[in-house]
CSV table of C-alpha atoms in Angstrom, one decimal:
chain,number,residue,atom,x,y,z
N,153,MET,CA,-59.3,178.2,159.3
N,154,ILE,CA,-63.0,179.8,160.3
N,155,ARG,CA,-64.5,178.4,157.2
N,156,TYR,CA,-64.3,174.8,158.5
N,157,SER,CA,-66.9,176.3,161.4
N,158,SER,CA,-70.6,175.8,161.1
N,159,ALA,CA,-70.4,178.8,163.1
N,160,GLY,CA,-68.3,180.7,161.2
N,161,ILE,CA,-68.0,184.2,162.4
N,162,ARG,CA,-71.0,184.6,164.6
N,163,ASN,CA,-70.6,186.0,168.3
N,164,CYS,CA,-67.2,186.9,167.4
N,165,GLY,CA,-65.7,184.0,166.6
N,166,HIS,CA,-66.6,182.4,169.7
N,167,ASP,CA,-68.7,179.9,169.0
N,168,ALA,CA,-66.3,178.7,166.2
N,169,ILE,CA,-63.6,178.4,169.1
N,170,ASN,CA,-66.4,176.5,170.7
N,171,GLU,CA,-66.8,174.0,168.2
N,172,PHE,CA,-63.0,173.5,167.8
N,173,LYS,CA,-63.2,172.9,171.5
N,174,LEU,CA,-66.4,170.1,170.9
N,175,LEU,CA,-64.3,168.4,167.9
N,176,VAL,CA,-61.2,168.0,170.3
N,177,LYS,CA,-63.6,166.7,173.0
N,178,GLU,CA,-65.2,164.0,170.4
N,179,ALA,CA,-61.9,162.9,169.1
N,180,HIS,CA,-60.6,162.5,172.7
N,181,LYS,CA,-63.5,160.2,173.5
N,182,ARG,CA,-62.7,157.9,170.3
N,183,GLY,CA,-58.9,157.4,171.6
N,184,ILE,CA,-57.8,159.9,168.4
N,185,GLU,CA,-55.2,162.6,169.3
N,186,VAL,CA,-55.5,166.1,167.8
N,187,VAL,CA,-52.5,167.4,166.3
N,188,MET,CA,-51.8,170.5,165.0
N,189,ASP,CA,-49.7,171.8,162.2
N,190,VAL,CA,-48.6,175.0,162.6
N,191,VAL,CA,-45.8,177.3,161.0
N,192,PHE,CA,-43.8,179.7,162.4
N,193,ASN,CA,-41.4,180.2,159.8
N,194,HIS,CA,-42.8,183.1,157.5
N,195,THR,CA,-45.9,185.2,157.4
N,196,VAL,CA,-48.3,186.0,154.4
N,197,GLU,CA,-46.5,189.6,154.3
N,198,GLY,CA,-43.8,188.4,151.7
N,199,ASN,CA,-40.4,190.0,151.3
N,200,ASP,CA,-39.7,193.9,151.3
N,201,LYS,CA,-42.1,194.5,149.0
N,202,GLY,CA,-45.1,192.8,150.3
N,203,PRO,CA,-48.2,194.4,152.6
N,204,ILE,CA,-48.4,195.6,156.0
N,205,LEU,CA,-50.8,193.5,157.4
N,206,SER,CA,-49.4,192.6,161.5
N,207,PHE,CA,-46.0,192.0,162.3
N,208,ARG,CA,-44.3,194.3,160.0
N,209,GLY,CA,-46.3,197.1,161.3
N,210,VAL,CA,-45.4,196.6,165.1
N,211,ASP,CA,-41.8,196.3,164.9
N,212,ASN,CA,-40.5,195.0,161.4
N,213,SER,CA,-37.1,194.3,162.8
N,214,VAL,CA,-37.9,192.2,165.8
N,215,TYR,CA,-40.4,190.0,164.3
N,216,TYR,CA,-38.3,188.9,160.8
N,217,MET,CA,-34.9,188.1,160.0
N,218,LEU,CA,-33.6,191.6,158.2
N,219,ALA,CA,-29.9,192.1,156.7
N,220,PRO,CA,-28.3,195.4,157.8
N,221,LYS,CA,-29.7,197.2,154.9
N,222,GLY,CA,-33.3,196.2,155.7
N,223,GLU,CA,-33.9,193.2,153.1
N,224,PHE,CA,-35.3,189.7,154.1
N,225,TYR,CA,-33.7,187.0,154.7
N,226,ASN,CA,-35.9,184.1,153.0
N,227,TYR,CA,-34.7,180.6,154.6
N,228,SER,CA,-38.9,179.8,154.3
N,229,GLY,CA,-38.9,180.2,150.7
N,230,CYS,CA,-41.9,182.7,151.5
N,231,GLY,CA,-40.2,185.8,151.1
N,232,ASN,CA,-39.2,186.4,155.0
N,233,THR,CA,-38.5,184.4,158.0
N,234,PHE,CA,-39.7,184.9,161.4
N,235,ASN,CA,-37.3,186.0,163.9
N,236,CYS,CA,-37.9,183.2,166.2
N,237,ASN,CA,-34.8,183.3,168.3
N,238,HIS,CA,-35.6,187.1,169.2
N,239,PRO,CA,-36.7,187.4,173.0
N,240,VAL,CA,-40.0,189.0,172.0
N,241,VAL,CA,-40.9,186.7,169.1
N,242,ARG,CA,-40.2,183.5,170.9
N,243,GLN,CA,-42.0,184.6,173.8
N,244,PHE,CA,-44.6,185.2,171.5
N,245,ILE,CA,-44.5,181.2,170.1
N,246,VAL,CA,-44.4,180.0,173.0
N,247,ASP,CA,-47.1,181.7,174.3
N,248,CYS,CA,-49.3,180.7,171.2
N,249,LEU,CA,-48.7,177.1,171.4
N,250,ARG,CA,-49.6,177.6,175.2
N,251,TYR,CA,-53.4,178.7,174.4
N,252,TRP,CA,-53.6,175.5,171.9
N,253,VAL,CA,-52.7,173.2,174.7
N,254,THR,CA,-54.2,175.1,178.1
N,255,GLU,CA,-57.6,176.1,176.1
N,256,MET,CA,-58.1,174.1,172.8
N,257,HIS,CA,-56.6,171.0,174.5
N,258,VAL,CA,-54.4,169.8,171.6
N,259,ASP,CA,-52.4,166.7,171.8
N,260,GLY,CA,-49.2,168.6,170.2
N,261,PHE,CA,-47.5,170.3,167.5
N,262,ARG,CA,-46.2,169.6,164.2
N,263,PHE,CA,-43.7,172.6,163.4
N,264,ASP,CA,-43.2,173.4,159.8
N,265,LEU,CA,-39.8,174.0,158.7
N,266,ALA,CA,-38.8,173.8,162.3
N,267,SER,CA,-35.1,174.3,161.3
N,268,ILE,CA,-35.5,177.6,161.0
N,269,MET,CA,-36.1,178.1,164.7
N,270,THR,CA,-32.7,176.9,165.5
N,271,ARG,CA,-31.3,180.2,163.4
N,272,GLY,CA,-29.5,182.9,164.8
N,273,SER,CA,-31.7,185.4,164.8
N,274,SER,CA,-30.5,188.8,162.8
N,275,LEU,CA,-29.3,191.6,165.5
N,276,TRP,CA,-28.1,188.5,167.2
N,277,ASP,CA,-25.3,188.9,170.6
N,278,SER,CA,-25.5,186.8,173.6
N,279,VAL,CA,-26.5,189.4,176.0
N,280,ASN,CA,-29.7,190.0,174.2
N,281,VAL,CA,-30.7,186.5,174.2
N,282,TYR,CA,-28.9,184.6,176.7
N,283,GLY,CA,-28.5,187.3,179.0
N,284,ILE,CA,-24.9,187.1,179.2
N,285,PRO,CA,-22.0,187.7,177.1
N,286,ILE,CA,-20.3,184.4,175.7
N,287,GLU,CA,-16.9,184.8,174.6
N,288,GLY,CA,-16.1,184.1,170.9
N,289,ASP,CA,-19.5,184.9,169.7
N,290,LEU,CA,-19.4,185.9,166.3
N,291,LEU,CA,-22.7,184.5,165.1
N,292,THR,CA,-24.4,186.0,162.4
N,293,THR,CA,-28.0,186.2,161.2
N,294,GLY,CA,-29.1,182.9,160.7
N,295,THR,CA,-26.5,180.2,161.5
N,296,PRO,CA,-27.8,177.3,162.9
N,297,LEU,CA,-27.4,177.3,167.2
N,298,ARG,CA,-26.3,174.5,168.9
N,299,SER,CA,-28.5,175.2,171.4
N,300,PRO,CA,-31.8,177.6,169.9
N,301,PRO,CA,-33.1,179.6,172.6
N,302,LEU,CA,-36.4,178.7,171.6
N,303,ILE,CA,-35.9,175.2,171.3
N,304,ASP,CA,-35.0,175.1,174.8
N,305,LEU,CA,-37.5,177.8,176.0
N,306,ILE,CA,-40.1,175.0,174.4
N,307,SER,CA,-38.5,171.4,175.4
N,308,ASN,CA,-38.5,173.0,178.9
N,309,ASP,CA,-41.7,174.9,179.5
N,310,PRO,CA,-43.7,173.0,181.9
N,311,ILE,CA,-47.1,172.8,179.5
N,312,LEU,CA,-45.4,172.2,176.6
N,313,ARG,CA,-43.1,169.8,177.2
N,314,GLY,CA,-45.7,167.4,178.4
N,315,VAL,CA,-47.3,167.5,174.4
N,316,LYS,CA,-46.1,165.7,170.9
N,317,LEU,CA,-43.4,168.1,169.7
N,318,ILE,CA,-42.6,167.3,166.0
N,319,ALA,CA,-39.9,168.8,164.2
N,320,GLU,CA,-39.9,169.3,160.4
N,321,ALA,CA,-36.0,168.8,160.5
N,322,TRP,CA,-35.1,171.2,157.3
N,323,ASP,CA,-36.6,175.1,155.4
N,324,THR,CA,-35.8,176.0,152.1
N,325,GLY,CA,-32.4,177.4,152.9
N,326,GLY,CA,-30.1,174.3,153.1
N,327,LEU,CA,-30.3,173.2,156.2
N,328,TYR,CA,-31.5,170.0,157.0
N,329,GLN,CA,-31.0,168.3,160.2
N,330,VAL,CA,-33.0,164.9,159.6
N,331,GLY,CA,-31.6,162.9,163.1
N,332,ILE,CA,-29.7,165.3,164.3
N,333,PHE,CA,-32.4,168.0,165.3
N,334,PRO,CA,-31.8,169.4,168.4
N,335,HIS,CA,-34.3,167.3,170.5
N,336,TRP,CA,-33.8,167.8,174.6
N,337,GLY,CA,-34.5,164.2,174.7
N,338,ILE,CA,-38.5,164.9,173.9
N,339,TRP,CA,-38.7,166.2,170.1
N,340,SER,CA,-39.7,163.8,167.4
N,341,GLU,CA,-38.7,164.4,163.8
N,342,TRP,CA,-40.3,164.3,160.5
N,343,ASN,CA,-38.9,161.2,158.9
N,344,GLY,CA,-38.3,163.0,155.2
N,345,LYS,CA,-35.6,160.8,154.8
N,346,TYR,CA,-38.4,157.7,155.0
N,347,ARG,CA,-40.9,159.3,153.0
N,348,ASP,CA,-37.8,160.1,149.9
N,349,ILE,CA,-37.0,155.9,150.4
N,350,VAL,CA,-40.6,154.7,150.4
N,351,ARG,CA,-41.2,156.9,147.5
N,352,GLN,CA,-38.4,155.9,145.5
N,353,PHE,CA,-38.9,152.2,146.1
N,354,ILE,CA,-42.9,152.2,145.5
N,355,LYS,CA,-42.5,153.5,141.9
N,356,GLY,CA,-40.3,150.9,140.7
N,357,THR,CA,-37.1,152.7,141.6
N,358,ASP,CA,-34.0,150.3,141.1
N,359,GLY,CA,-31.5,149.7,144.1
N,360,PHE,CA,-33.8,150.9,147.0
N,361,ALA,CA,-34.7,147.4,148.6
N,362,GLY,CA,-32.9,147.3,151.6
N,363,ALA,CA,-32.9,150.9,152.1
N,364,PHE,CA,-36.9,150.7,152.2
N,365,ALA,CA,-36.5,147.8,154.5
N,366,GLU,CA,-34.6,149.6,157.0
N,367,CYS,CA,-37.3,152.4,157.2
N,368,LEU,CA,-40.2,149.8,157.7
N,369,CYS,CA,-38.5,148.4,160.7
N,370,GLY,CA,-38.1,152.4,162.0
N,371,SER,CA,-35.1,154.1,160.8
N,372,PRO,CA,-32.8,152.4,163.3
N,373,ASN,CA,-29.8,154.1,161.5
N,374,LEU,CA,-31.3,157.5,162.5
N,375,TYR,CA,-33.5,157.2,165.4
N,376,GLN,CA,-37.2,155.2,167.1
N,377,GLY,CA,-39.7,156.1,164.3
N,378,VAL,CA,-43.1,155.6,163.7
N,379,PRO,CA,-44.3,156.7,160.5
N,380,MET,CA,-47.2,158.9,159.7
N,381,ILE,CA,-49.8,157.6,157.7
N,382,SER,CA,-51.1,160.0,155.1
N,383,MET,CA,-50.9,158.0,151.8
N,384,GLY,CA,-51.0,160.2,148.5
N,385,ASP,CA,-49.8,159.3,145.1
N,386,GLU,CA,-48.3,156.1,146.0
N,387,TYR,CA,-51.6,153.9,145.7
N,388,GLY,CA,-54.6,153.8,147.0
N,389,HIS,CA,-55.3,157.4,147.7
N,390,THR,CA,-54.7,159.5,144.5
N,391,LYS,CA,-54.1,163.5,144.8
N,392,GLY,CA,-53.4,163.6,141.3
N,393,GLY,CA,-50.4,164.6,141.4
N,394,ASN,CA,-50.7,167.7,143.9
N,395,ASN,CA,-48.1,167.0,146.7
N,396,ASN,CA,-49.2,169.6,148.5
N,397,THR,CA,-53.0,169.6,148.9
N,398,TYR,CA,-53.3,172.0,152.4
N,399,CYS,CA,-56.0,174.1,150.6
N,400,HIS,CA,-58.3,171.6,149.4
N,401,ASP,CA,-61.4,171.0,151.5
N,402,ASN,CA,-62.8,168.0,149.5
N,403,ASP,CA,-62.5,164.2,148.5
N,404,VAL,CA,-58.7,164.7,147.6
N,405,ASN,CA,-57.5,165.2,151.3
N,406,LEU,CA,-60.3,162.6,152.9
N,407,CYS,CA,-59.6,159.0,153.8
N,408,THR,CA,-61.7,157.2,155.6
N,409,LEU,CA,-60.9,153.5,154.8
N,410,LEU,CA,-57.3,154.5,155.8
N,411,ILE,CA,-57.7,155.9,158.9
N,412,SER,CA,-60.1,152.6,159.6
N,413,GLY,CA,-56.8,150.4,158.7
N,414,THR,CA,-54.3,152.1,161.3
N,415,LEU,CA,-57.0,150.9,163.6
N,416,LEU,CA,-55.0,147.4,162.4
N,417,THR,CA,-52.2,148.6,164.7
N,418,HIS,CA,-54.3,149.0,167.7
N,419,GLU,CA,-55.4,145.2,167.1
N,420,CYS,CA,-51.5,144.1,165.9
N,421,GLU,CA,-49.4,144.0,169.0
N,422,SER,CA,-46.1,143.5,166.5
N,423,LEU,CA,-47.5,147.0,165.0
N,424,GLY,CA,-46.6,148.9,168.3
N,425,LEU,CA,-43.4,148.1,169.2
N,426,SER,CA,-41.7,150.6,171.5
N,427,ASP,CA,-38.2,149.3,170.2
N,428,PHE,CA,-37.0,147.9,167.0
N,429,PRO,CA,-38.2,144.8,165.7
N,430,THR,CA,-35.6,141.7,165.8
N,431,ALA,CA,-34.8,138.4,164.4
N,432,ASP,CA,-36.7,136.8,166.8
N,433,ARG,CA,-40.4,137.9,165.0
N,434,LEU,CA,-39.5,139.2,162.1
N,435,GLN,CA,-38.4,137.8,159.3
N,436,TRP,CA,-37.7,138.6,155.5
N,437,HIS,CA,-39.1,136.9,152.1
N,438,GLY,CA,-38.6,137.1,148.7
N,439,HIS,CA,-41.2,135.4,146.1
N,440,ALA,CA,-40.1,132.1,148.4
N,441,PRO,CA,-40.2,132.0,152.0
N,442,GLY,CA,-37.1,133.2,153.7
N,443,LEU,CA,-35.3,134.1,150.7
N,444,PRO,CA,-35.0,137.8,150.2
N,445,ASP,CA,-33.7,139.9,147.3
N,446,TRP,CA,-31.7,142.4,148.4
N,447,SER,CA,-30.0,143.4,145.1
N,448,ASP,CA,-29.9,146.5,143.1
N,449,LYS,CA,-32.8,145.0,141.2
N,450,SER,CA,-35.1,143.6,143.3
N,451,ARG,CA,-38.7,145.0,143.4
N,452,PHE,CA,-40.0,143.3,146.3
N,453,VAL,CA,-39.8,143.3,150.1
N,454,ALA,CA,-41.8,140.8,152.1
N,455,PHE,CA,-42.1,140.1,155.8
N,456,THR,CA,-43.9,137.8,158.5
N,457,LEU,CA,-44.0,139.0,162.4
N,458,ILE,CA,-44.9,137.4,165.0
N,459,ASP,CA,-47.8,138.7,166.9
N,460,SER,CA,-49.0,138.2,170.5
N,461,VAL,CA,-52.7,138.9,169.3
N,462,LYS,CA,-53.3,138.0,165.5
N,463,GLY,CA,-50.4,135.1,165.6
N,464,GLU,CA,-48.4,136.1,162.6
N,465,ILE,CA,-49.1,138.8,159.8
N,466,TYR,CA,-47.7,138.6,156.2
N,467,VAL,CA,-46.9,142.0,154.4
N,468,ALA,CA,-45.2,142.3,151.2
N,469,PHE,CA,-44.7,145.1,148.6
N,470,ASN,CA,-44.7,144.2,144.6
N,471,ALA,CA,-43.1,147.7,143.4
N,472,SER,CA,-42.3,146.1,139.9
N,473,HIS,CA,-44.8,146.8,136.8
N,474,LEU,CA,-44.7,143.0,136.0
N,475,PRO,CA,-47.5,140.5,138.0
N,476,VAL,CA,-45.6,137.9,140.3
N,477,ILE,CA,-47.1,134.9,142.3
N,478,ILE,CA,-45.3,134.2,145.7
N,479,SER,CA,-45.3,131.4,148.0
N,480,LEU,CA,-46.0,132.2,151.3
N,481,PRO,CA,-44.8,130.7,154.3
N,482,LYS,CA,-46.3,127.0,155.6
N,483,ARG,CA,-48.1,127.2,158.9
N,484,PRO,CA,-49.1,123.8,159.5
N,485,GLY,CA,-53.4,123.9,161.1
N,486,TYR,CA,-53.2,127.3,160.1
N,487,ARG,CA,-54.1,129.0,156.3
N,488,TRP,CA,-53.4,133.0,155.0
N,489,GLU,CA,-56.4,135.2,154.7
N,490,PRO,CA,-56.4,138.6,152.5
N,491,LEU,CA,-57.0,141.1,154.6
N,492,VAL,CA,-55.7,144.4,152.4
N,493,ASP,CA,-54.9,143.9,148.7
N,494,THR,CA,-54.4,147.6,146.8
N,495,SER,CA,-54.6,146.0,143.9
N,496,LYS,CA,-58.3,145.7,143.9
N,497,PRO,CA,-61.2,147.8,143.5
N,498,GLU,CA,-63.0,149.1,146.1
N,499,PRO,CA,-64.1,148.2,148.6
N,500,PHE,CA,-62.6,144.7,148.1
N,501,ASP,CA,-59.1,146.4,148.8
N,502,PHE,CA,-59.9,146.5,152.2
N,503,LEU,CA,-61.7,143.8,153.5
N,504,SER,CA,-63.0,144.8,157.1
N,505,SER,CA,-65.1,143.0,159.1
N,506,ASP,CA,-68.3,144.6,158.4
N,507,LEU,CA,-68.0,144.1,154.9
N,508,PRO,CA,-71.2,142.2,153.4
N,509,ALA,CA,-69.5,140.5,150.7
N,510,LYS,CA,-66.4,139.6,152.5
N,511,GLU,CA,-66.8,135.9,152.5
N,512,ILE,CA,-67.5,135.8,148.6
N,513,ALA,CA,-64.0,137.6,148.3
N,514,ILE,CA,-61.8,135.6,150.3
N,515,LYS,CA,-63.4,132.3,148.4
N,516,GLN,CA,-62.1,133.9,144.6
N,517,TYR,CA,-58.5,133.4,146.1
N,518,ALA,CA,-59.2,129.7,147.6
N,519,PRO,CA,-57.5,128.3,144.4
N,520,PHE,CA,-54.2,130.2,145.3
N,521,LEU,CA,-54.6,130.2,149.1
N,522,ASP,CA,-55.5,126.8,149.0
N,523,ALA,CA,-51.8,125.8,147.4
N,524,ASN,CA,-50.1,128.4,149.5
N,525,LEU,CA,-49.8,130.7,147.3
N,526,TYR,CA,-51.2,134.3,146.2
N,527,PRO,CA,-50.9,136.3,143.1
N,528,MET,CA,-49.8,139.8,143.2
N,529,LEU,CA,-50.4,142.4,140.6
N,530,SER,CA,-48.0,145.0,139.6
N,531,TYR,CA,-47.2,148.4,142.2
N,532,SER,CA,-49.6,146.6,144.7
N,533,SER,CA,-48.9,145.6,148.6
N,534,ILE,CA,-51.2,142.9,150.6
N,535,ILE,CA,-51.8,142.2,154.5
N,536,LEU,CA,-52.2,138.7,155.0
N,537,LEU,CA,-53.6,137.4,158.2
N,538,LEU,CA,-53.4,133.9,159.2
N,539,SER,CA,-56.3,132.3,160.1
N,540,PRO,CA,-57.3,128.2,161.7
N,541,ASP,CA,-57.6,126.0,158.5
N,542,GLU,CA,-60.7,124.4,158.9
N,543,ASN,CA,-59.9,121.7,156.2
N,544,ALA,CA,-56.2,120.5,158.0
């Protein structure tokens, strides 16, 4: 998107390239990795009635999945499907990825509709793809492959196997591979089940409290999963009902405090575990400490995590339409203090250390915190931290 560059098309676009390199360099200086969202599942050329802009004019039958009479397979939902496992096409994809790593120094890629990259190419035959015949090879165009040549090539490439590879493990043709994407031990997956369950619970749908808690633990029923944080309509960072805001260069996609909040994961050792949390450090709660409610009608989930840096953190989600006063776990010599409360107006929803009125805001909670209680409004979440009780 060259329009994001201040240089525009000056110097044939080379200045824009240098700007992007500088962006990545400055991000790295601040400990921020840059992961590119890439779309190798379709192009803008549409279906068989679409325009001839690039690949169709070069070699239509090579770059697209075609039926015998020339119709376009549409596993992307955009009119055509890139013929990813054709030898020419997969080499093109690998060359593109290598360029962004070696020249632009990005740290990895998120592959849109990555399941398309596991489908057999049109004009499939094992000699064409693997170089050798395979007995009983009767695959038709678009058949899911157990060992897709493109995924194999990327996974074993000396440059690409060292970066982050994240698959959106489904496509619009019905192929759903969350938890079973062919990963060669190095791919991660876009956890669509996590997204769907979290949204169901947060909006107050009954029957999701237990599944939501499982998601919070990293989806151990599927794999080790660190969720990407980019909140939308759930609460706090509304997108006005738009679930696909890729083309908006405005405040719909801007979230500075949320990014600042992710720095808490660096400060809290317990939020960056390399394994699933166990009962040694994790305790579930309900409206009262130690009494979680996993019933189908439950819309409240809370937990505490022992943390070697912060001591302990308390996190709670009230997905009910009703407010509730919760009892907090007693910790002699310490008291709970709020860090995040999504029910509060900005900037008091995030009591960052540099908030000028932070102490005044905390004092407003004092009557409840003195009694080891906390008032939660409907459809809100909180994060509390332990601090020494000066009055103890």
